N, CA, C and O atoms as CSV, one atom per row, in Angstrom:
chain,resi,resn,atom,element,x,y,z
A,1,MET,N,N,0.826,-1.190,0.000
A,1,MET,CA,C,0.000,0.000,0.000
A,1,MET,C,C,0.876,1.262,0.000
A,1,MET,O,O,0.566,2.244,-0.675
A,2,THR,N,N,1.953,1.220,0.753
A,2,THR,CA,C,2.859,2.366,0.828
A,2,THR,C,C,3.442,2.688,-0.532
A,2,THR,O,O,3.598,3.856,-0.887
A,3,VAL,N,N,3.767,1.652,-1.296
A,3,VAL,CA,C,4.330,1.865,-2.630
A,3,VAL,C,C,3.322,2.567,-3.527
A,3,VAL,O,O,3.689,3.458,-4.293
A,4,LEU,N,N,2.060,2.176,-3.442
A,4,LEU,CA,C,1.031,2.823,-4.262
A,4,LEU,C,C,0.874,4.297,-3.905
A,4,LEU,O,O,0.749,5.148,-4.786
A,5,PHE,N,N,0.883,4.593,-2.602
A,5,PHE,CA,C,0.769,5.990,-2.186
A,5,PHE,C,C,1.969,6.801,-2.660
A,5,PHE,O,O,1.807,7.914,-3.159
A,6,ASN,N,N,3.166,6.253,-2.507
A,6,ASN,CA,C,4.366,6.985,-2.901
A,6,ASN,C,C,4.451,7.159,-4.416
A,6,ASN,O,O,4.755,8.250,-4.898
A,7,ASP,N,N,4.185,6.094,-5.165
A,7,ASP,CA,C,4.240,6.202,-6.625
A,7,ASP,C,C,3.144,7.129,-7.158
A,7,ASP,O,O,3.379,7.907,-8.082
A,8,GLY,N,N,1.952,7.040,-6.574
A,8,GLY,CA,C,0.867,7.932,-6.985
A,8,GLY,C,C,1.185,9.379,-6.680
A,8,GLY,O,O,0.885,10.268,-7.477
A,9,SER,N,N,1.789,9.620,-5.534
A,9,SER,CA,C,2.177,10.977,-5.164
A,9,SER,C,C,3.235,11.520,-6.109
A,9,SER,O,O,3.168,12.677,-6.523
A,10,PHE,N,N,4.211,10.688,-6.451
A,10,PHE,CA,C,5.263,11.098,-7.381
A,10,PHE,C,C,4.681,11.411,-8.759
A,10,PHE,O,O,5.041,12.415,-9.374
A,11,LEU,N,N,3.787,10.555,-9.239
A,11,LEU,CA,C,3.163,10.777,-10.542
A,11,LEU,C,C,2.323,12.056,-10.541
A,11,LEU,O,O,2.375,12.835,-11.493
A,12,CYS,N,N,1.557,12.270,-9.482
A,12,CYS,CA,C,0.749,13.497,-9.397
A,12,CYS,C,C,1.631,14.738,-9.313
A,12,CYS,O,O,1.290,15.780,-9.872
A,13,GLY,N,N,2.749,14.634,-8.625
A,13,GLY,CA,C,3.681,15.754,-8.562
A,13,GLY,C,C,4.246,16.092,-9.934
A,13,GLY,O,O,4.343,17.264,-10.298
A,14,LEU,N,N,4.618,15.067,-10.694
A,14,LEU,CA,C,5.110,15.304,-12.056
A,14,LEU,C,C,4.029,15.890,-12.950
A,14,LEU,O,O,4.301,16.782,-13.754
A,15,LEU,N,N,2.804,15.395,-12.815
A,15,LEU,CA,C,1.695,15.959,-13.595
A,15,LEU,C,C,1.433,17.409,-13.204
A,15,LEU,O,O,1.106,18.238,-14.053
A,16,SER,N,N,1.579,17.710,-11.918
A,16,SER,CA,C,1.397,19.085,-11.463
A,16,SER,C,C,2.396,20.013,-12.138
A,16,SER,O,O,2.029,21.082,-12.626
A,17,TRP,N,N,3.655,19.605,-12.164
A,17,TRP,CA,C,4.681,20.429,-12.823
A,17,TRP,C,C,4.467,20.468,-14.324
A,17,TRP,O,O,4.712,21.495,-14.957
A,18,GLY,N,N,4.015,19.365,-14.904
A,18,GLY,CA,C,3.770,19.339,-16.347
A,18,GLY,C,C,2.662,20.293,-16.755
A,18,GLY,O,O,2.799,21.029,-17.732
A,19,PHE,N,N,1.561,20.282,-16.007
A,19,PHE,CA,C,0.465,21.195,-16.332
A,19,PHE,C,C,0.850,22.651,-16.071
A,19,PHE,O,O,0.427,23.545,-16.805
A,20,ALA,N,N,1.644,22.892,-15.036
A,20,ALA,CA,C,2.092,24.263,-14.774
A,20,ALA,C,C,3.020,24.743,-15.886
A,20,ALA,O,O,2.920,25.887,-16.329
A,21,GLY,N,N,3.913,23.879,-16.334
A,21,GLY,CA,C,4.785,24.231,-17.458
A,21,GLY,C,C,3.995,24.456,-18.726
A,21,GLY,O,O,4.316,25.351,-19.508
A,22,ALA,N,N,2.959,23.649,-18.942
A,22,ALA,CA,C,2.107,23.828,-20.116
A,22,ALA,C,C,1.332,25.142,-20.027
A,22,ALA,O,O,1.078,25.781,-21.049
A,23,ALA,N,N,0.959,25.547,-18.819
A,23,ALA,CA,C,0.257,26.822,-18.651
A,23,ALA,C,C,1.178,27.990,-18.976
A,23,ALA,O,O,0.738,28.999,-19.527
A,24,VAL,N,N,2.454,27.853,-18.635
A,24,VAL,CA,C,3.417,28.913,-18.939
A,24,VAL,C,C,3.640,29.018,-20.440
A,24,VAL,O,O,3.719,30.119,-20.983
A,25,THR,N,N,3.742,27.884,-21.107
A,25,THR,CA,C,4.057,27.895,-22.536
A,25,THR,C,C,2.827,27.996,-23.423
A,25,THR,O,O,2.960,28.108,-24.642
A,26,CYS,N,N,1.634,27.959,-22.841
A,26,CYS,CA,C,0.401,28.044,-23.623
A,26,CYS,C,C,0.290,29.443,-24.239
A,26,CYS,O,O,0.313,30.451,-23.532
A,27,VAL,N,N,0.172,29.480,-25.528
A,27,VAL,CA,C,0.171,30.761,-26.244
A,27,VAL,C,C,-1.246,31.094,-26.693
A,27,VAL,O,O,-1.936,30.264,-27.284
A,28,GLY,N,N,-1.664,32.315,-26.404
A,28,GLY,CA,C,-2.885,32.839,-26.992
A,28,GLY,C,C,-4.166,32.631,-26.211
A,28,GLY,O,O,-4.889,33.597,-25.967
A,29,ASN,N,N,-4.469,31.427,-25.816
A,29,ASN,CA,C,-5.772,31.138,-25.231
A,29,ASN,C,C,-5.695,31.230,-23.705
A,29,ASN,O,O,-5.091,30.380,-23.051
A,30,TYR,N,N,-6.314,32.270,-23.152
A,30,TYR,CA,C,-6.274,32.504,-21.706
A,30,TYR,C,C,-7.007,31.396,-20.952
A,30,TYR,O,O,-6.531,30.946,-19.910
A,31,LYS,N,N,-8.156,30.950,-21.461
A,31,LYS,CA,C,-8.920,29.916,-20.765
A,31,LYS,C,C,-8.153,28.602,-20.703
A,31,LYS,O,O,-8.195,27.905,-19.689
A,32,ARG,N,N,-7.460,28.264,-21.771
A,32,ARG,CA,C,-6.684,27.031,-21.775
A,32,ARG,C,C,-5.551,27.114,-20.754
A,32,ARG,O,O,-5.286,26.148,-20.039
A,33,GLY,N,N,-4.892,28.252,-20.687
A,33,GLY,CA,C,-3.823,28.423,-19.701
A,33,GLY,C,C,-4.342,28.384,-18.285
A,33,GLY,O,O,-3.707,27.796,-17.409
A,34,ALA,N,N,-5.487,28.999,-18.041
A,34,ALA,CA,C,-6.077,28.990,-16.700
A,34,ALA,C,C,-6.510,27.579,-16.311
A,34,ALA,O,O,-6.357,27.178,-15.157
A,35,ARG,N,N,-7.043,26.835,-17.257
A,35,ARG,CA,C,-7.456,25.454,-16.998
A,35,ARG,C,C,-6.244,24.585,-16.646
A,35,ARG,O,O,-6.310,23.754,-15.740
A,36,ARG,N,N,-5.147,24.782,-17.365
A,36,ARG,CA,C,-3.943,24.002,-17.068
A,36,ARG,C,C,-3.358,24.377,-15.716
A,36,ARG,O,O,-2.844,23.517,-15.000
A,37,SER,N,N,-3.433,25.638,-15.366
A,37,SER,CA,C,-2.958,26.067,-14.058
A,37,SER,C,C,-3.817,25.463,-12.945
A,37,SER,O,O,-3.296,25.033,-11.916
A,38,LEU,N,N,-5.113,25.432,-13.153
A,38,LEU,CA,C,-6.013,24.826,-12.170
A,38,LEU,C,C,-5.735,23.332,-12.022
A,38,LEU,O,O,-5.716,22.816,-10.905
A,39,LEU,N,N,-5.519,22.637,-13.133
A,39,LEU,CA,C,-5.178,21.221,-13.071
A,39,LEU,C,C,-3.850,21.004,-12.350
A,39,LEU,O,O,-3.678,20.016,-11.637
A,40,SER,N,N,-2.920,21.928,-12.538
A,40,SER,CA,C,-1.644,21.837,-11.845
A,40,SER,C,C,-1.852,21.859,-10.335
A,40,SER,O,O,-1.290,21.034,-9.615
A,41,TRP,N,N,-2.655,22.799,-9.860
A,41,TRP,CA,C,-2.906,22.880,-8.423
A,41,TRP,C,C,-3.679,21.671,-7.927
A,41,TRP,O,O,-3.440,21.201,-6.815
A,42,LEU,N,N,-4.603,21.157,-8.734
A,42,LEU,CA,C,-5.357,19.971,-8.350
A,42,LEU,C,C,-4.422,18.778,-8.142
A,42,LEU,O,O,-4.533,18.072,-7.139
A,43,PHE,N,N,-3.507,18.549,-9.079
A,43,PHE,CA,C,-2.570,17.438,-8.938
A,43,PHE,C,C,-1.601,17.675,-7.781
A,43,PHE,O,O,-1.165,16.719,-7.140
A,44,CYS,N,N,-1.264,18.913,-7.510
A,44,CYS,CA,C,-0.405,19.230,-6.363
A,44,CYS,C,C,-1.108,18.837,-5.061
A,44,CYS,O,O,-0.488,18.242,-4.179
A,45,VAL,N,N,-2.373,19.160,-4.940
A,45,VAL,CA,C,-3.142,18.821,-3.735
A,45,VAL,C,C,-3.291,17.305,-3.603
A,45,VAL,O,O,-3.170,16.763,-2.505
A,46,VAL,N,N,-3.552,16.625,-4.712
A,46,VAL,CA,C,-3.692,15.166,-4.662
A,46,VAL,C,C,-2.369,14.516,-4.235
A,46,VAL,O,O,-2.369,13.558,-3.463
A,47,ALA,N,N,-1.254,15.033,-4.733
A,47,ALA,CA,C,0.052,14.499,-4.338
A,47,ALA,C,C,0.268,14.669,-2.838
A,47,ALA,O,O,0.764,13.761,-2.172
A,48,MET,N,N,-0.100,15.820,-2.312
A,48,MET,CA,C,0.040,16.054,-0.877
A,48,MET,C,C,-0.870,15.119,-0.070
A,48,MET,O,O,-0.447,14.561,0.943
A,49,LEU,N,N,-2.112,14.949,-0.518
A,49,LEU,CA,C,-3.030,14.057,0.185
A,49,LEU,C,C,-2.530,12.619,0.192
A,49,LEU,O,O,-2.656,11.920,1.197
A,50,LEU,N,N,-1.967,12.181,-0.920
A,50,LEU,CA,C,-1.437,10.820,-0.962
A,50,LEU,C,C,-0.286,10.643,0.030
A,50,LEU,O,O,-0.146,9.575,0.625
A,51,GLN,N,N,0.531,11.668,0.210
A,51,GLN,CA,C,1.593,11.584,1.211
A,51,GLN,C,C,1.023,11.514,2.623
A,51,GLN,O,O,1.542,10.783,3.467
A,52,TRP,N,N,-0.040,12.269,2.885
A,52,TRP,CA,C,-0.674,12.206,4.210
A,52,TRP,C,C,-1.300,10.834,4.439
A,52,TRP,O,O,-1.202,10.283,5.535
A,53,PHE,N,N,-1.940,10.281,3.417
A,53,PHE,CA,C,-2.519,8.943,3.543
A,53,PHE,C,C,-1.434,7.891,3.775
A,53,PHE,O,O,-1.633,6.926,4.512
A,54,GLU,N,N,-0.290,8.095,3.135
A,54,GLU,CA,C,0.820,7.163,3.322
A,54,GLU,C,C,1.313,7.204,4.764
A,54,GLU,O,O,1.592,6.157,5.349
A,55,MET,N,N,1.423,8.383,5.340
A,55,MET,CA,C,1.828,8.505,6.748
A,55,MET,C,C,0.774,7.879,7.662
A,55,MET,O,O,1.108,7.187,8.624
A,56,TYR,N,N,-0.498,8.128,7.354
A,56,TYR,CA,C,-1.572,7.533,8.155
A,56,TYR,C,C,-1.510,6.002,8.076
A,56,TYR,O,O,-1.698,5.315,9.080
A,57,HIS,N,N,-1.247,5.482,6.891
A,57,HIS,CA,C,-1.153,4.030,6.722
A,57,HIS,C,C,-0.021,3.454,7.569
A,57,HIS,O,O,-0.188,2.414,8.206
A,58,ARG,N,N,1.117,4.119,7.579
A,58,ARG,CA,C,2.238,3.626,8.390
A,58,ARG,C,C,1.913,3.668,9.879
A,58,ARG,O,O,2.297,2.770,10.628
A,59,ILE,N,N,1.215,4.695,10.299
A,59,ILE,CA,C,0.817,4.783,11.708
A,59,ILE,C,C,-0.216,3.708,12.033
A,59,ILE,O,O,-0.177,3.110,13.108
A,60,ALA,N,N,-1.150,3.461,11.091
A,60,ALA,CA,C,-2.194,2.466,11.313
A,60,ALA,C,C,-1.629,1.056,11.442
A,60,ALA,O,O,-2.176,0.237,12.181
A,61,ILE,N,N,-0.546,0.765,10.734
A,61,ILE,CA,C,0.053,-0.571,10.850
A,61,ILE,C,C,1.151,-0.601,11.922
A,61,ILE,O,O,1.896,-1.575,12.028
A,62,HIS,N,N,1.242,0.459,12.701
A,62,HIS,CA,C,2.175,0.568,13.827
A,62,HIS,C,C,3.632,0.471,13.391
A,62,HIS,O,O,4.452,-0.148,14.069
A,63,ASP,N,N,3.940,1.079,12.272
A,63,ASP,CA,C,5.316,1.131,11.777
A,63,ASP,C,C,5.899,2.507,12.115
A,63,ASP,O,O,6.316,3.263,11.236
A,64,LEU,N,N,5.914,2.802,13.407
A,64,LEU,CA,C,6.313,4.132,13.859
A,64,LEU,C,C,7.791,4.417,13.635
A,64,LEU,O,O,8.174,5.574,13.465
A,65,SER,N,N,8.616,3.396,13.631
A,65,SER,CA,C,10.036,3.640,13.383
A,65,SER,C,C,10.265,4.117,11.950
A,65,SER,O,O,11.147,4.940,11.704
A,66,ALA,N,N,9.471,3.604,11.002
A,66,ALA,CA,C,9.583,4.078,9.621
A,66,ALA,C,C,9.125,5.523,9.500
A,66,ALA,O,O,9.702,6.302,8.741
A,67,VAL,N,N,8.096,5.877,10.240
A,67,VAL,CA,C,7.622,7.262,10.231
A,67,VAL,C,C,8.691,8.179,10.804
A,67,VAL,O,O,8.969,9.239,10.243
A,68,GLU,N,N,9.286,7.781,11.911
A,68,GLU,CA,C,10.327,8.595,12.523
A,68,GLU,C,C,11.558,8.727,11.629
A,68,GLU,O,O,12.186,9.785,11.587
A,69,ASP,N,N,11.901,7.662,10.919
A,69,ASP,CA,C,13.090,7.688,10.071
A,69,ASP,C,C,12.895,8.489,8.787
A,69,ASP,O,O,13.846,9.076,8.272
A,70,THR,N,N,11.671,8.516,8.270
A,70,THR,CA,C,11.455,9.098,6.937
A,70,THR,C,C,10.592,10.350,6.930
A,70,THR,O,O,10.215,10.820,5.857
A,71,ILE,N,N,10.272,10.897,8.076
A,71,ILE,CA,C,9.343,12.032,8.114
A,71,ILE,C,C,9.896,13.271,7.421
A,71,ILE,O,O,9.125,14.079,6.903
A,72,LEU,N,N,11.198,13.433,7.402
A,72,LEU,CA,C,11.774,14.621,6.789
A,72,LEU,C,C,11.662,14.605,5.261
A,72,LEU,O,O,11.515,15.661,4.647
A,73,ALA,N,N,11.727,13.441,4.651
A,73,ALA,CA,C,11.656,13.355,3.184
A,73,ALA,C,C,10.328,13.860,2.628
A,73,ALA,O,O,10.347,14.652,1.685
A,74,PRO,N,N,9.161,13.442,3.165
A,74,PRO,CA,C,7.917,14.004,2.645
A,74,PRO,C,C,7.773,15.504,2.904
A,74,PRO,O,O,7.168,16.221,2.107
A,75,VAL,N,N,8.328,15.967,4.013
A,75,VAL,CA,C,8.260,17.400,4.300
A,75,VAL,C,C,9.057,18.188,3.267
A,75,VAL,O,O,8.563,19.174,2.719
A,76,ILE,N,N,10.278,17.760,3.002
A,76,ILE,CA,C,11.106,18.449,2.002
A,76,ILE,C,C,10.485,18.321,0.616
A,76,ILE,O,O,10.446,19.287,-0.146
A,77,GLY,N,N,9.999,17.122,0.293
A,77,GLY,CA,C,9.341,16.921,-0.998
A,77,GLY,C,C,8.117,17.800,-1.167
A,77,GLY,O,O,7.878,18.330,-2.252
A,78,SER,N,N,7.348,17.957,-0.116
A,78,SER,CA,C,6.154,18.807,-0.174
A,78,SER,C,C,6.524,20.268,-0.379
A,78,SER,O,O,5.883,20.974,-1.157
A,79,VAL,N,N,7.548,20.714,0.312
A,79,VAL,CA,C,7.995,22.098,0.158
A,79,VAL,C,C,8.472,22.354,-1.273
A,79,VAL,O,O,8.132,23.374,-1.873
A,80,VAL,N,N,9.254,21.429,-1.813
A,80,VAL,CA,C,9.743,21.582,-3.188
A,80,VAL,C,C,8.581,21.545,-4.174
A,80,VAL,O,O,8.529,22.360,-5.095
A,81,LEU,N,N,7.648,20.609,-3.994
A,81,LEU,CA,C,6.491,20.496,-4.888
A,81,LEU,C,C,5.683,21.783,-4.897
A,81,LEU,O,O,5.332,22.291,-5.962
A,82,ILE,N,N,5.390,22.306,-3.730
A,82,ILE,CA,C,4.580,23.522,-3.648
A,82,ILE,C,C,5.350,24.722,-4.195
A,82,ILE,O,O,4.776,25.560,-4.891
A,83,ALA,N,N,6.634,24.811,-3.888
A,83,ALA,CA,C,7.422,25.954,-4.360
A,83,ALA,C,C,7.525,25.981,-5.884
A,83,ALA,O,O,7.340,27.031,-6.499
A,84,VAL,N,N,7.816,24.842,-6.490
A,84,VAL,CA,C,7.939,24.799,-7.953
A,84,VAL,C,C,6.582,25.021,-8.607
A,84,VAL,O,O,6.481,25.762,-9.585
A,85,SER,N,N,5.536,24.389,-8.079
A,85,SER,CA,C,4.193,24.583,-8.636
A,85,SER,C,C,3.757,26.039,-8.514
A,85,SER,O,O,3.210,26.614,-9.456
A,86,ALA,N,N,4.002,26.624,-7.357
A,86,ALA,CA,C,3.633,28.022,-7.163
A,86,ALA,C,C,4.418,28.928,-8.100
A,86,ALA,O,O,3.850,29.835,-8.710
A,87,GLY,N,N,5.720,28.688,-8.215
A,87,GLY,CA,C,6.540,29.508,-9.103
A,87,GLY,C,C,6.083,29.448,-10.549
A,87,GLY,O,O,5.971,30.478,-11.215
A,88,LEU,N,N,5.818,28.243,-11.036
A,88,LEU,CA,C,5.371,28.101,-12.420
A,88,LEU,C,C,3.988,28.721,-12.643
A,88,LEU,O,O,3.749,29.362,-13.666
A,89,ASN,N,N,3.084,28.530,-11.686
A,89,ASN,CA,C,1.747,29.097,-11.841
A,89,ASN,C,C,1.745,30.615,-11.706
A,89,ASN,O,O,0.966,31.291,-12.378
A,90,ILE,N,N,2.597,31.157,-10.857
A,90,ILE,CA,C,2.721,32.614,-10.760
A,90,ILE,C,C,3.306,33.176,-12.048
A,90,ILE,O,O,2.874,34.223,-12.530
A,91,LEU,N,N,4.282,32.482,-12.597
A,91,LEU,CA,C,4.846,32.888,-13.886
A,91,LEU,C,C,3.776,32.872,-14.983
A,91,LEU,O,O,3.714,33.786,-15.806
A,92,ALA,N,N,2.944,31.844,-14.993
A,92,ALA,CA,C,1.848,31.777,-15.968
A,92,ALA,C,C,0.857,32.916,-15.745
A,92,ALA,O,O,0.373,33.514,-16.706
A,93,TYR,N,N,0.551,33.220,-14.476
A,93,TYR,CA,C,-0.373,34.309,-14.166
A,93,TYR,C,C,0.161,35.638,-14.686
A,93,TYR,O,O,-0.572,36.395,-15.323
A,94,PHE,N,N,1.427,35.926,-14.420
A,94,PHE,CA,C,2.003,37.185,-14.889
A,94,PHE,C,C,2.081,37.236,-16.403
A,94,PHE,O,O,1.957,38.306,-17.000
A,95,LYS,N,N,2.285,36.095,-17.020
A,95,LYS,CA,C,2.322,36.055,-18.489
A,95,LYS,C,C,0.963,36.453,-19.062
A,95,LYS,O,O,0.898,37.195,-20.042
A,96,TYR,N,N,-0.113,35.969,-18.461
A,96,TYR,CA,C,-1.434,36.247,-19.006
A,96,TYR,C,C,-1.992,37.604,-18.581
A,96,TYR,O,O,-2.820,38.176,-19.290
A,97,THR,N,N,-1.554,38.122,-17.442
A,97,THR,CA,C,-2.047,39.446,-17.051
A,97,THR,C,C,-1.228,40.558,-17.705
A,97,THR,O,O,-1.664,41.709,-17.744
A,98,LYS,N,N,-0.055,40.224,-18.212
A,98,LYS,CA,C,0.792,41.223,-18.860
A,98,LYS,C,C,0.290,41.569,-20.255
A,98,LYS,O,O,0.419,42.711,-20.694
A,99,THR,N,N,-0.282,40.592,-20.954
A,99,THR,CA,C,-0.728,40.818,-22.332
A,99,THR,C,C,-2.082,41.433,-22.428
A,99,THR,O,O,-2.573,41.674,-23.530
């Protein structure tokens, strides 16, 4: 179960960055860029939720030593995911409000 949560979170994180990058490079159509930016944030939230579910799963099976050993990795990963997603989406926002 942990593998599914981690792999799903990783995939959603990549999709979040992909949609944010697509929103930045989207030329001409404001609605398409806004839709891609919204999808980026949606996948970012899903990635975060999957990490929380993964931590809950480890606690539920009483694998507290694994939680203690690995708690810093999801925190750093979450910070990086949110920072990159926010940066790309802010860049897309400024691109569309500038024109």
